[in-house]
Coordinates of C-alpha atoms in Angstrom, one line a residue:
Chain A
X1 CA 88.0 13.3 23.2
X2 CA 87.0 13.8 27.0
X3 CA 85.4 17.5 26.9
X4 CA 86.4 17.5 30.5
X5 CA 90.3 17.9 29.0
X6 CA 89.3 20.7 27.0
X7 CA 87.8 23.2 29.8
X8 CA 90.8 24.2 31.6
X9 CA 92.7 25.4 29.0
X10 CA 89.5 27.9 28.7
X11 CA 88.8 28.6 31.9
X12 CA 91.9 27.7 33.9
X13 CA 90.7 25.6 37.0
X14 CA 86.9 25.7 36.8
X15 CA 85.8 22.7 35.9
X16 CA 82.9 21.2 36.9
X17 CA 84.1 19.9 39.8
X18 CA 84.7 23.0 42.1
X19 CA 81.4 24.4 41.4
X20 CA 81.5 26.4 45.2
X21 CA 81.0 30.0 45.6
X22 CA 84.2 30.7 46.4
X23 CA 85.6 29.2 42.8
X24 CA 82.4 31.1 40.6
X25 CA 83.8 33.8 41.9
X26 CA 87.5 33.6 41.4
X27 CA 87.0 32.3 38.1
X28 CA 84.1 34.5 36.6
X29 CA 84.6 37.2 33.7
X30 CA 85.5 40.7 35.8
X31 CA 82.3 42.0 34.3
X32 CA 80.8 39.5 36.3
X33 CA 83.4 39.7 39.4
X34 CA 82.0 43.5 39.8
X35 CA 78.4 42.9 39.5
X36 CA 78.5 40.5 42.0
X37 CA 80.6 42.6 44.4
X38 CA 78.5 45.9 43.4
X39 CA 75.4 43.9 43.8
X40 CA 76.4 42.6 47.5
X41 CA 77.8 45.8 48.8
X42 CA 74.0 46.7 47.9
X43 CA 72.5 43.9 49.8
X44 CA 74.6 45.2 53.4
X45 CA 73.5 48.8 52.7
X46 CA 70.5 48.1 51.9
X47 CA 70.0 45.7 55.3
X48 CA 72.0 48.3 56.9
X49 CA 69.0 50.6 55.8
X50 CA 66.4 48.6 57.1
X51 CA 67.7 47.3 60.3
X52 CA 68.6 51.3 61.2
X53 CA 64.9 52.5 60.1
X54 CA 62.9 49.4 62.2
X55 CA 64.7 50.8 65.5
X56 CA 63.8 54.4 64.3
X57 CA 60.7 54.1 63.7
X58 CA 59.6 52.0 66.7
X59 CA 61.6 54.8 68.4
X60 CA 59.5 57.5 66.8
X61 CA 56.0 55.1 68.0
X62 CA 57.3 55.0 71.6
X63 CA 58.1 58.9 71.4
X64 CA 54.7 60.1 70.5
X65 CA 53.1 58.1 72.6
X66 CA 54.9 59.2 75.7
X67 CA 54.3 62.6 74.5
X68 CA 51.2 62.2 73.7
X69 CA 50.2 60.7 77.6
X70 CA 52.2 63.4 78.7
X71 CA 50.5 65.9 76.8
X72 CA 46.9 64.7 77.6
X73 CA 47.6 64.4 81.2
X74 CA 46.5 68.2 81.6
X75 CA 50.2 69.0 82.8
X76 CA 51.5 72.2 81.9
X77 CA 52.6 72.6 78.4
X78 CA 55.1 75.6 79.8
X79 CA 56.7 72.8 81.7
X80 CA 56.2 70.1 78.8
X81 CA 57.7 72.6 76.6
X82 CA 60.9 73.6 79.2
X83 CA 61.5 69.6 79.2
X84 CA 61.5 69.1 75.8
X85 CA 63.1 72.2 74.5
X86 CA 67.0 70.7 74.3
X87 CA 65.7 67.1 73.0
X88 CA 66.3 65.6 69.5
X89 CA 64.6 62.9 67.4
X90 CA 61.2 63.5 68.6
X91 CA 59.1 64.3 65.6
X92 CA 55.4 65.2 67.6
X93 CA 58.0 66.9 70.5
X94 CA 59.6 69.0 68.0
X95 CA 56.4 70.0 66.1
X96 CA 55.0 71.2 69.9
X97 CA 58.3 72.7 70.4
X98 CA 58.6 74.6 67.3
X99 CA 55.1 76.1 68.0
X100 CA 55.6 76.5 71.4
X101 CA 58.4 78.5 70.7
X102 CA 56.5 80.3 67.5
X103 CA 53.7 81.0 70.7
X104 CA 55.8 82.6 73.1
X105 CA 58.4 84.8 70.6
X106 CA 54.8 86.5 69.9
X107 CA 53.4 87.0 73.5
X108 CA 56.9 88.5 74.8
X109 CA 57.4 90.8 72.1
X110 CA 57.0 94.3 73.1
X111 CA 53.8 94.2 70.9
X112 CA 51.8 91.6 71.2
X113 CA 51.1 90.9 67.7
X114 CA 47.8 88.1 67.6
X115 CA 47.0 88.9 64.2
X116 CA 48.6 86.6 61.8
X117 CA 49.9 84.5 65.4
X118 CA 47.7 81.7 64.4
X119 CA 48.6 81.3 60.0
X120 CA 52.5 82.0 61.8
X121 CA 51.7 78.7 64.0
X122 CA 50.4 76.8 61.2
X123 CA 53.5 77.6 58.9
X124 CA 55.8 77.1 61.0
X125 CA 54.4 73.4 62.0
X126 CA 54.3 72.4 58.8
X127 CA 58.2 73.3 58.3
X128 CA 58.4 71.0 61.2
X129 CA 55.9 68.6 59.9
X130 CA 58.2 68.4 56.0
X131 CA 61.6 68.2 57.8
X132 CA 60.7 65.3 60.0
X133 CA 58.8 63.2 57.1
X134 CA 61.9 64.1 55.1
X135 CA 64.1 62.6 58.1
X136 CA 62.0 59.6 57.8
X137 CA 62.1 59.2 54.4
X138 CA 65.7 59.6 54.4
X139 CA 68.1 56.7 52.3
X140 CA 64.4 54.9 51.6
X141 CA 65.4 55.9 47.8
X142 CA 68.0 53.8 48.2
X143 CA 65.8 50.9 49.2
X144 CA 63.8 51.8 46.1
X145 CA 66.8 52.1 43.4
X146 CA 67.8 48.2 44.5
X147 CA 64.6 46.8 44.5
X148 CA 64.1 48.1 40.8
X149 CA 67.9 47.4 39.3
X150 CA 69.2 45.1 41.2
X151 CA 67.5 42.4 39.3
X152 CA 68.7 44.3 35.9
X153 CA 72.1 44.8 37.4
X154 CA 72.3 40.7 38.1
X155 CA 70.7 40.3 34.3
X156 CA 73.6 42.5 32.9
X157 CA 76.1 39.9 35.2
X158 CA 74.6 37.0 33.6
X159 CA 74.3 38.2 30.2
X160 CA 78.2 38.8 30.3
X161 CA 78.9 35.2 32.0
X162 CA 76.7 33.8 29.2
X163 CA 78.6 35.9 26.6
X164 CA 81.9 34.3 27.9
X165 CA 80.5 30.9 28.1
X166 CA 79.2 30.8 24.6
X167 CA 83.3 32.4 23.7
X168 CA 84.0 29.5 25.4
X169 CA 82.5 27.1 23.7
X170 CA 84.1 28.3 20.4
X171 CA 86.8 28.2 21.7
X172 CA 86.5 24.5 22.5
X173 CA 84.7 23.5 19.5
X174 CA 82.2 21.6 21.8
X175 CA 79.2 22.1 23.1
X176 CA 79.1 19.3 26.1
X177 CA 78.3 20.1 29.8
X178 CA 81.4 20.5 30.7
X179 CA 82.3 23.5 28.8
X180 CA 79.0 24.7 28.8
X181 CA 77.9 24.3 32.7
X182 CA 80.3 26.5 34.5
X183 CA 80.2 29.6 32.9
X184 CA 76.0 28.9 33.0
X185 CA 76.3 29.0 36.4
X186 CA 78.5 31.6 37.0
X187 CA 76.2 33.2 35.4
X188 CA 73.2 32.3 36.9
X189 CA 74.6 33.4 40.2
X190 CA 74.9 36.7 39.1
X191 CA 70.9 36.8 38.4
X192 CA 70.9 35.2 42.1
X193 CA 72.4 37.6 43.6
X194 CA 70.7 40.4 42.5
X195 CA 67.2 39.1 43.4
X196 CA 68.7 38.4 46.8
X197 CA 69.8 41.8 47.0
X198 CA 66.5 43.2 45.2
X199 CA 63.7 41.6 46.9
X200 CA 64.2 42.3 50.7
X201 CA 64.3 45.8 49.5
X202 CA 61.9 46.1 48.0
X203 CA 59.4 44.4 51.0
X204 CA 61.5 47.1 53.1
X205 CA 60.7 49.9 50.9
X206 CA 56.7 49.1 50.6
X207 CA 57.1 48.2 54.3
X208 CA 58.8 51.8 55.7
X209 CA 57.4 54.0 53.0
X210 CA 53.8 53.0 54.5
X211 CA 55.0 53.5 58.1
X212 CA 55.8 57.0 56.9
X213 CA 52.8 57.5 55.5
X214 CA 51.4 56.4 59.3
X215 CA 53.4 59.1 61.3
X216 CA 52.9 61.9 58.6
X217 CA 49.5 61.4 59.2
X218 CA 49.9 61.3 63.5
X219 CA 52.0 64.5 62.8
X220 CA 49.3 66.1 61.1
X221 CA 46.6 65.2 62.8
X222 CA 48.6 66.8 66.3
X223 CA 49.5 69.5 64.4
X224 CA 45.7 70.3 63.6
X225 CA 44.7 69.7 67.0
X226 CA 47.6 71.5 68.5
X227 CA 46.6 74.7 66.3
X228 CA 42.8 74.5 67.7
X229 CA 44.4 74.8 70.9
X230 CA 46.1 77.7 70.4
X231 CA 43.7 79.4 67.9
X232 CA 41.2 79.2 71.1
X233 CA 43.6 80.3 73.3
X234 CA 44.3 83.7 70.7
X235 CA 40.5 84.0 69.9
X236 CA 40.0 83.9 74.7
X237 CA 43.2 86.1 75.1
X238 CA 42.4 88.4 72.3
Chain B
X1 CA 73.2 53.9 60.5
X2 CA 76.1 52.3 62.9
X3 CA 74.5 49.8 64.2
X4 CA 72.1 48.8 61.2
X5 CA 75.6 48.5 59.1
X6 CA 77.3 46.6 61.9
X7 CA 74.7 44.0 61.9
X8 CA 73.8 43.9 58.5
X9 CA 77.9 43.1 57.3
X10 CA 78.0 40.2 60.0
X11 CA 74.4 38.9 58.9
X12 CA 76.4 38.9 55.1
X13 CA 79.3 37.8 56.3
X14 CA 77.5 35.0 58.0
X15 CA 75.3 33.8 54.6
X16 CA 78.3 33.5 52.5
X17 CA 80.0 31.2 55.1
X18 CA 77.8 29.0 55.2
X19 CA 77.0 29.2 51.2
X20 CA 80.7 28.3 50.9
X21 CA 80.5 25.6 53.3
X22 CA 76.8 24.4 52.0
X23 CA 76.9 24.7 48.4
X24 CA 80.6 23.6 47.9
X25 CA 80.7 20.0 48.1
X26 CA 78.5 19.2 45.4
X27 CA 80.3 18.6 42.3
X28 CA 78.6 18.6 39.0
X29 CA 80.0 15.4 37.4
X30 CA 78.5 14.8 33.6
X31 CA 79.6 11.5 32.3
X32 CA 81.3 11.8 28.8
X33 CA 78.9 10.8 26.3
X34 CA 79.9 8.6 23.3
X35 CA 79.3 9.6 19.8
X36 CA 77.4 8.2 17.4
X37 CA 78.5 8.5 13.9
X38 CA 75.4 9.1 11.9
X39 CA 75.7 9.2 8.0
X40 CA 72.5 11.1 5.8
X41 CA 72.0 8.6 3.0
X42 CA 69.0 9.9 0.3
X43 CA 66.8 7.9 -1.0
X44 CA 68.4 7.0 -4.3
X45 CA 71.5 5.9 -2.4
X46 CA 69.1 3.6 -0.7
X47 CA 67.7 2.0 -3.6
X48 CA 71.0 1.5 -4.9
X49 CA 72.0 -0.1 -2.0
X50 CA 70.0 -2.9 -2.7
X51 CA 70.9 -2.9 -6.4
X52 CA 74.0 -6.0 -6.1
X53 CA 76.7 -5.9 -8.8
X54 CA 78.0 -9.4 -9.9
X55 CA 81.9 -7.9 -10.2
X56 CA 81.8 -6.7 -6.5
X57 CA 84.4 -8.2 -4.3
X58 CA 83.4 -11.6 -2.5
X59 CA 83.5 -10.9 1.4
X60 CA 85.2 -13.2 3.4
X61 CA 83.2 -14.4 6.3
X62 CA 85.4 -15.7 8.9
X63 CA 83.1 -18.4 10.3
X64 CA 78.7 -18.4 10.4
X65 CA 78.0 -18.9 13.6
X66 CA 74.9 -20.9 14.2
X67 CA 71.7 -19.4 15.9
X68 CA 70.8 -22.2 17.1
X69 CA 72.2 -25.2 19.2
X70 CA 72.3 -28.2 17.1
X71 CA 70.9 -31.0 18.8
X72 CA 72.1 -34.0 16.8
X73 CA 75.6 -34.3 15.2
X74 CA 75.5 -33.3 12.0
X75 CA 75.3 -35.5 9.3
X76 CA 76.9 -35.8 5.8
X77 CA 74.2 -34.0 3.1
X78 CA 74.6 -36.1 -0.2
X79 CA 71.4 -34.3 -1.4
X80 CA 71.7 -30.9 -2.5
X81 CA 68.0 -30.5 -1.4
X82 CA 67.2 -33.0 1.5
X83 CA 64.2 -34.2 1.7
X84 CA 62.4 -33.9 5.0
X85 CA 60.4 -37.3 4.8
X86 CA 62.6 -39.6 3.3
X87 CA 60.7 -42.5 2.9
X88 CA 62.2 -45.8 1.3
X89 CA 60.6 -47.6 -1.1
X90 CA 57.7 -50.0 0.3
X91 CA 58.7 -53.6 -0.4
X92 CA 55.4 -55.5 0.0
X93 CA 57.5 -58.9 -0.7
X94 CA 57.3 -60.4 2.9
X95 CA 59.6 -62.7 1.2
X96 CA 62.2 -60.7 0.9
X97 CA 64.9 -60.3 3.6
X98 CA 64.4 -57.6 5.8
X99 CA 66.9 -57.1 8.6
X100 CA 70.8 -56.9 7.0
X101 CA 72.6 -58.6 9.8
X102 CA 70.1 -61.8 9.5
X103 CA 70.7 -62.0 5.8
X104 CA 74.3 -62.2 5.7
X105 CA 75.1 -65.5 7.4
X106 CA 72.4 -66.9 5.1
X107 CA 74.5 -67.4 1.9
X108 CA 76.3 -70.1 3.0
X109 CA 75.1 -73.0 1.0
X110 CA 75.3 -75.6 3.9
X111 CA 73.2 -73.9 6.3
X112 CA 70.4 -73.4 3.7
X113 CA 70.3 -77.0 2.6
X114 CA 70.1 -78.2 6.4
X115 CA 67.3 -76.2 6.8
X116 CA 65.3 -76.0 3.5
X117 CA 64.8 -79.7 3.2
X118 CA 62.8 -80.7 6.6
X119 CA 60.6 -78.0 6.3
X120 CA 59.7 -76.6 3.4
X121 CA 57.2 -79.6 3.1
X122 CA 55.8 -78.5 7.0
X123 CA 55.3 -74.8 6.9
X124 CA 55.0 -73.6 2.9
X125 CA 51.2 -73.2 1.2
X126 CA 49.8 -76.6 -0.7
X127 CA 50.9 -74.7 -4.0
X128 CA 54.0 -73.8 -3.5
X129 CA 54.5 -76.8 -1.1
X130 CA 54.0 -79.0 -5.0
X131 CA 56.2 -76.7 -6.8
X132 CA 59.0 -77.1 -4.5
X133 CA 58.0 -81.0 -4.4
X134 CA 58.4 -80.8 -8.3
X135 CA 62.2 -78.8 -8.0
X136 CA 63.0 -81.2 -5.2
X137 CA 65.6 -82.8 -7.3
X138 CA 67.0 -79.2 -8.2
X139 CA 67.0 -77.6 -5.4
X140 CA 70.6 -78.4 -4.2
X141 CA 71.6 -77.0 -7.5
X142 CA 69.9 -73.9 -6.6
X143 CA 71.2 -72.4 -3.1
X144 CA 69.9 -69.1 -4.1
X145 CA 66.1 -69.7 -4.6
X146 CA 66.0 -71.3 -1.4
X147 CA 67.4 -68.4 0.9
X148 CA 64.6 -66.4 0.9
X149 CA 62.3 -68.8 1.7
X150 CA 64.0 -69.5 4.4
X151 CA 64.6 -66.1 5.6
X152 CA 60.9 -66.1 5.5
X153 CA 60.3 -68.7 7.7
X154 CA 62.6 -67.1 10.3
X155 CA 61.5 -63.7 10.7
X156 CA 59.0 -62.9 12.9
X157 CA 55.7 -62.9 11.7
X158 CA 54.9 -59.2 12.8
X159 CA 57.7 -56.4 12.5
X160 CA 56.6 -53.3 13.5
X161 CA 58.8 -51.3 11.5
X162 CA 57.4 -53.1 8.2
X163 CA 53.8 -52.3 9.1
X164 CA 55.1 -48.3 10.1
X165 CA 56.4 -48.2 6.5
X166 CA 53.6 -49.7 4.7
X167 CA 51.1 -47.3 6.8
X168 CA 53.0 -44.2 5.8
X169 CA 51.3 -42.6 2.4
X170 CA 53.3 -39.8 2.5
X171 CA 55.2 -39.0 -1.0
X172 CA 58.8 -38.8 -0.8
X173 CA 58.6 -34.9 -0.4
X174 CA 61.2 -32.1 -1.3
X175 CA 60.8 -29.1 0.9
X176 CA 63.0 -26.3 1.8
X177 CA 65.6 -27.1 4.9
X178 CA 65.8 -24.9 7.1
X179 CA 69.6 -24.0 7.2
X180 CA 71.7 -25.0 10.1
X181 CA 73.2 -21.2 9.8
X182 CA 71.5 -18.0 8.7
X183 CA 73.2 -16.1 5.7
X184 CA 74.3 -13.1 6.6
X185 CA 75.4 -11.8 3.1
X186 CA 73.1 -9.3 1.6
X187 CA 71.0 -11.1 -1.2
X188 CA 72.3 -10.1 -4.6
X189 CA 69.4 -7.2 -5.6
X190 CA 66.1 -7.5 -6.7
X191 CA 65.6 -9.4 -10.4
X192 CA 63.9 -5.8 -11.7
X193 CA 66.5 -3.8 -10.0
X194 CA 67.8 -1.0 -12.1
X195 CA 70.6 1.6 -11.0
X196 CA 69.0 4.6 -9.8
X197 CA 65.4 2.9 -10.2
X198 CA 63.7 5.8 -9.5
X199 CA 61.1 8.1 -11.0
X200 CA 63.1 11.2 -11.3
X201 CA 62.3 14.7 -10.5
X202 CA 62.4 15.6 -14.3
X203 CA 60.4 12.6 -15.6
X204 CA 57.5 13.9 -12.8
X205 CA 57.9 17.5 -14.0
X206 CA 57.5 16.8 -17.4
X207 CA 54.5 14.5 -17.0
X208 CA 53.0 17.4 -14.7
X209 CA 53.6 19.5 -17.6
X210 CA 52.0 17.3 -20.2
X211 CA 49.2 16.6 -18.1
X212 CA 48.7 20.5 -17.3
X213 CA 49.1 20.8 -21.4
X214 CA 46.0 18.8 -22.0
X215 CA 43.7 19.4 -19.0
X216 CA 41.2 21.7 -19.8
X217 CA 39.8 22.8 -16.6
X218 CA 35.7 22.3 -16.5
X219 CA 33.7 25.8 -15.7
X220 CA 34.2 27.5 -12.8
X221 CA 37.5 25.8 -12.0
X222 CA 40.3 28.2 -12.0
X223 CA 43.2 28.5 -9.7
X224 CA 42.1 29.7 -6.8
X225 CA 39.9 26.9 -6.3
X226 CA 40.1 24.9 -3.5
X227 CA 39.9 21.6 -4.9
X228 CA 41.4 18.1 -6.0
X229 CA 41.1 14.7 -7.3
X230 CA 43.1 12.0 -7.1
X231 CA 43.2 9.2 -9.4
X232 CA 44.8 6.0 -9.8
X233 CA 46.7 5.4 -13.4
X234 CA 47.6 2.0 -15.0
X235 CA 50.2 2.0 -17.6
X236 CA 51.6 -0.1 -20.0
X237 CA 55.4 -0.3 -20.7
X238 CA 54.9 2.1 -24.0
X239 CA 53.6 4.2 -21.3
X240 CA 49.9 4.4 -22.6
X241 CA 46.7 3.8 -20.2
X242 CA 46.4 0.1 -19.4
X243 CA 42.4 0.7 -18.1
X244 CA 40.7 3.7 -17.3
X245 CA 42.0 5.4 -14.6
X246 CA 40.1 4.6 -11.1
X247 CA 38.8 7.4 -8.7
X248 CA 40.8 7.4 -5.4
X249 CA 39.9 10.1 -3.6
X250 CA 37.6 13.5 -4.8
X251 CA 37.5 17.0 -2.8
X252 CA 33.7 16.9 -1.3
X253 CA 32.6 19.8 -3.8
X254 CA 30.0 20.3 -6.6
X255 CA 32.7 20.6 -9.1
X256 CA 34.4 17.4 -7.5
X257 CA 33.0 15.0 -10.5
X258 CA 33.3 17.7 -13.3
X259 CA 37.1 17.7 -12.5
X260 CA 37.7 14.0 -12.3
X261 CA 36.1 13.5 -15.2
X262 CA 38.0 16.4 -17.1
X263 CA 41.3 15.0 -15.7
X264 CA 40.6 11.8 -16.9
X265 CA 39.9 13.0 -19.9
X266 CA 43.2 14.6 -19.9
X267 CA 45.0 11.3 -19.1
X268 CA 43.3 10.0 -21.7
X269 CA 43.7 12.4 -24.2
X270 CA 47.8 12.7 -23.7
X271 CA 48.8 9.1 -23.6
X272 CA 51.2 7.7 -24.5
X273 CA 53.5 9.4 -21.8
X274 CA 56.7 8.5 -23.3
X275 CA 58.2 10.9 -21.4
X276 CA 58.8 8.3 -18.8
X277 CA 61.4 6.1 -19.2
X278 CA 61.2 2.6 -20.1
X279 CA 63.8 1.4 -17.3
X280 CA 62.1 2.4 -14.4
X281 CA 58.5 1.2 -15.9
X282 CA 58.5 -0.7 -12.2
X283 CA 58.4 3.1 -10.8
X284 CA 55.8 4.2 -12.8
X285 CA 53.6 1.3 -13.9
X286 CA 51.3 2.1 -11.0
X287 CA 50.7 6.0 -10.3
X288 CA 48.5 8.0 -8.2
X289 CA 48.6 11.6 -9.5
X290 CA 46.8 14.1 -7.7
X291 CA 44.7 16.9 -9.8
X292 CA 45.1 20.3 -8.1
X293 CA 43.9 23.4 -10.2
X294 CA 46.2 25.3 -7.9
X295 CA 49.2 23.4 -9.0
X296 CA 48.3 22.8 -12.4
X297 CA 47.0 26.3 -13.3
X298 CA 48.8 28.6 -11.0
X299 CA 52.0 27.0 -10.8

């Protein structure tokens, strides 16, 4: 008896001779079919994820350091301040703006009110300082969640394909290659496809969760030497 | 997120394209494998196998082929055991006629009387030269004393085939052919085969018993001792000791000595073992038996 005769009354059409892609999939267990198609809509996003948050951050390092020449160059911060006022997505501009703006509400008030101006600053900077870091770290749970289960999720896939394999070969009441190979390597590609998915995001993950790190750390070391300024300028003025 | 989800579904896109083109057209062929039937035979089926039973069926064998290429035509056997050297009996008798072919035309009476009477006088010995002077008058009477003579006289004087024959000293030897064709039949068993000739799992268990019966353990041998002693028994067919039995091998231990000696004491002090069956005495005419307090105490 030619196991190969046995197979397609199993698993109609896979033999071992179509072993593409194409035919794993069409002819894998629907356990299978959705791990493979949950663990590939994970792969886009999380590419998706890490394409969008390269071009932000190398925004975000070409930002602060025009701002930072800028700010340096002994121009006036009023005018610094006027230009940046109606931008967006510029974390050190908005931390200057948001004090700027903290600065001048408390010199045009009827009553000039220096005495808590300078803990005000501080707060208020490190609003701006947590909602930019949070904009950063935006989605890079995602990155996170696939590195960690996508290799599980591909593990659940290939436990099922293996599960319908080994129904398979009871069913066949043999044990050759044939029966046996396919629904291995269905399997397999399950596990395959869940470390493909898994292991750029998880180099992207470690990768943009250091280069927050980086700019929370520029933010905060502007903020503290923004805040000398000013606290200087309070202690001169008042 | 646009574009980072634009690029990223053409970058998939792109990989499983060319996985479908790439991996596709490599088929996984696995030949189809022959089986083997394979039948568990024990080891009592395989003594028996070689038992023979002289009621079983002959097998018809269509033809023996011979192993190997014969090299002369074969010739009719009219001995059941050939003998390699056949080797005629020596006839020293020069006189008598050697070659066939010479000897028949000799008979004829006419011939020999031409020829005896010129020259037996010329060529014979002085003696026998008289005693054929003395029968000269009888010698046309007698045709048949005269052939060989003559027969003598015409042979040549050195045949090489004669001398061969007298060198050879051999003994007209009988020695086993070497058949043209090897027998494939099984041989018909063993000449002490029994059925089931084999020490059973019963007789051994009892003798273990026996022996575990008698042995008194020497001091400071109990079962937890890690010890044993093998020894080699000799038994006679009413299953008594034929010698003493022989040290074969002894745990390296103080008490190694004390316990051969007390287990040959035992074997000596048990026999006969007529727990063991005459009919398989071939099974059991030559035993080791190993002396394990473990075993004999604990078990």
């Amino acid at each position: 008896m030619n196991p190969a005769d046995i197979v397609p009354s199993v698993a109609p059409g896979l033999t071992s001779d179509n072993l593409s892609l194409f035919h794993l999939f069409l002819h894998a267990h629907w356990i299978v079919e959705a791990v493979m198609v949950g663990l590939l809509v994970c792969s886009v996003w999380v590419w998706a994820i890490a394409i969008d948050k390269t071009l932000l951050f190398s925004r975000l390092r070409r930002a602060g350091d025009t701002f930072e020449a800028a700010f340096w160059s002994g121009q006036s911060l009023e005018e610094l301040y006027k230009a940046l006022a109606g931008q967006h997505g510029h974390s050190t501009g908005a931390l200057f703006v948001a004090a700027m703006r903290e600065w001048k509400r408390s010199l045009e008030g009827q009553a000039r009110s220096f005495a808590g101006l300078q803990m005000r600053i501080e707060k208020v900077m490190n609003v701006a300082i947590s909602r930019e870091v949070e904009n950063m770290e935006r989605r890079l749970l995602v990155l996170a969640t696939v590195g960690s289960a996508g290799p599980f999720i591909g593990l659940f896939g290939t436990v099922a394909g293996i599960m319908t394999s080994f129904q398979s070969i009871a069913a066949s009441q043999n044990t050759s290659l044939a029966v046996v190979a396919p629904g291995i390597a269905e399997a397999l590609f399950a596990t395959a496809i869940g470390l493909v998915a898994a292991i750029p995001a998880t180099i992207f993950y470690n990768k943009f969760s250091s280069e927050v790190n980086k700019q929370a750390q520029r933010l905060e070391g502007f903020a503290d030497e923004f805040t000398a300024i000013l606290s200087r300028q309070i202690d001169e003025r008042g | 997120m646009k574009p980072g989800m634009t690029i990223s579904c053409i970058g998939h896109v792109g990989a499983l394209v060319w996985g479908l083109v790439a991996i596709s057209a490599q088929p996984l062929n696995s030949p189809a494998v022959e089986s083997l039937p394979v039948s568990f035979i024990s080891e009592k089926d395989f003594t028996q196998l070689t038992q023979g039973a002289k009621n079983a069926p002959q097998l018809k064998i269509p033809d023996l082929k011979p192993l190997a290429d014969k090299v002369d035509t074969p010739k009719a056997v009219d001995q059941l055991a050939p003998k390699i050297a056949d080797k005629p009996a020596i006839t020293t008798d020069s006189s008598k006629p050697k070659p066939e072919p010479k000897a028949d035309p000799k008979p004829d009476p006419k011939q020999a009387d031409k020829a005896d009477k010129p020259k037996t006088p010329d060529y014979k010995p002085d003696q026998i030269a008289d005693l054929l002077k003395k029968d000269a008058a009888k010698t046309p009477a007698k045709p048949d004393d005269s052939t060989p003579q003559k027969t003598a006289q015409n042979s040549p004087k050195f045949d090489a085939n004669q001398v061969a024959e007298l060198l050879d000293k051999r003994e007209p030897q009988r020695q086993i052919a070497a058949a043209e064709t090897l027998n494939s039949l099984a041989n018909l068993g063993a000449a002490s085969g029994a059925p089931g000739a084999q020490l059973s799992q019963s007789e051994i268990d009892a003798l273990r018993a026996r022996l575990s019966q008698c042995w008194s353990p020497p001091p400071g041998v109990d079962a937890t001792t890690k010890i044993h002693v093998s020894l080699r028994v000799l038994l006679k067919p009413d299953g008594s000791l034929a010698r003493e039995p022989v040290l074969v091998e002894a745990s390296a231990s103080a008490l190694g000595p004390a316990l051969a000696e007390s287990a040959e004491r035992a074997l000596m002090l048990c026999q006969p073992f007529t727990m063991l069956r005459r009919e398989h005495y071939d099974q059991w005419k030559d035993l080791q038996l190993d002396f394990d307090p473990h075993e004999l105490l604990g078990g």
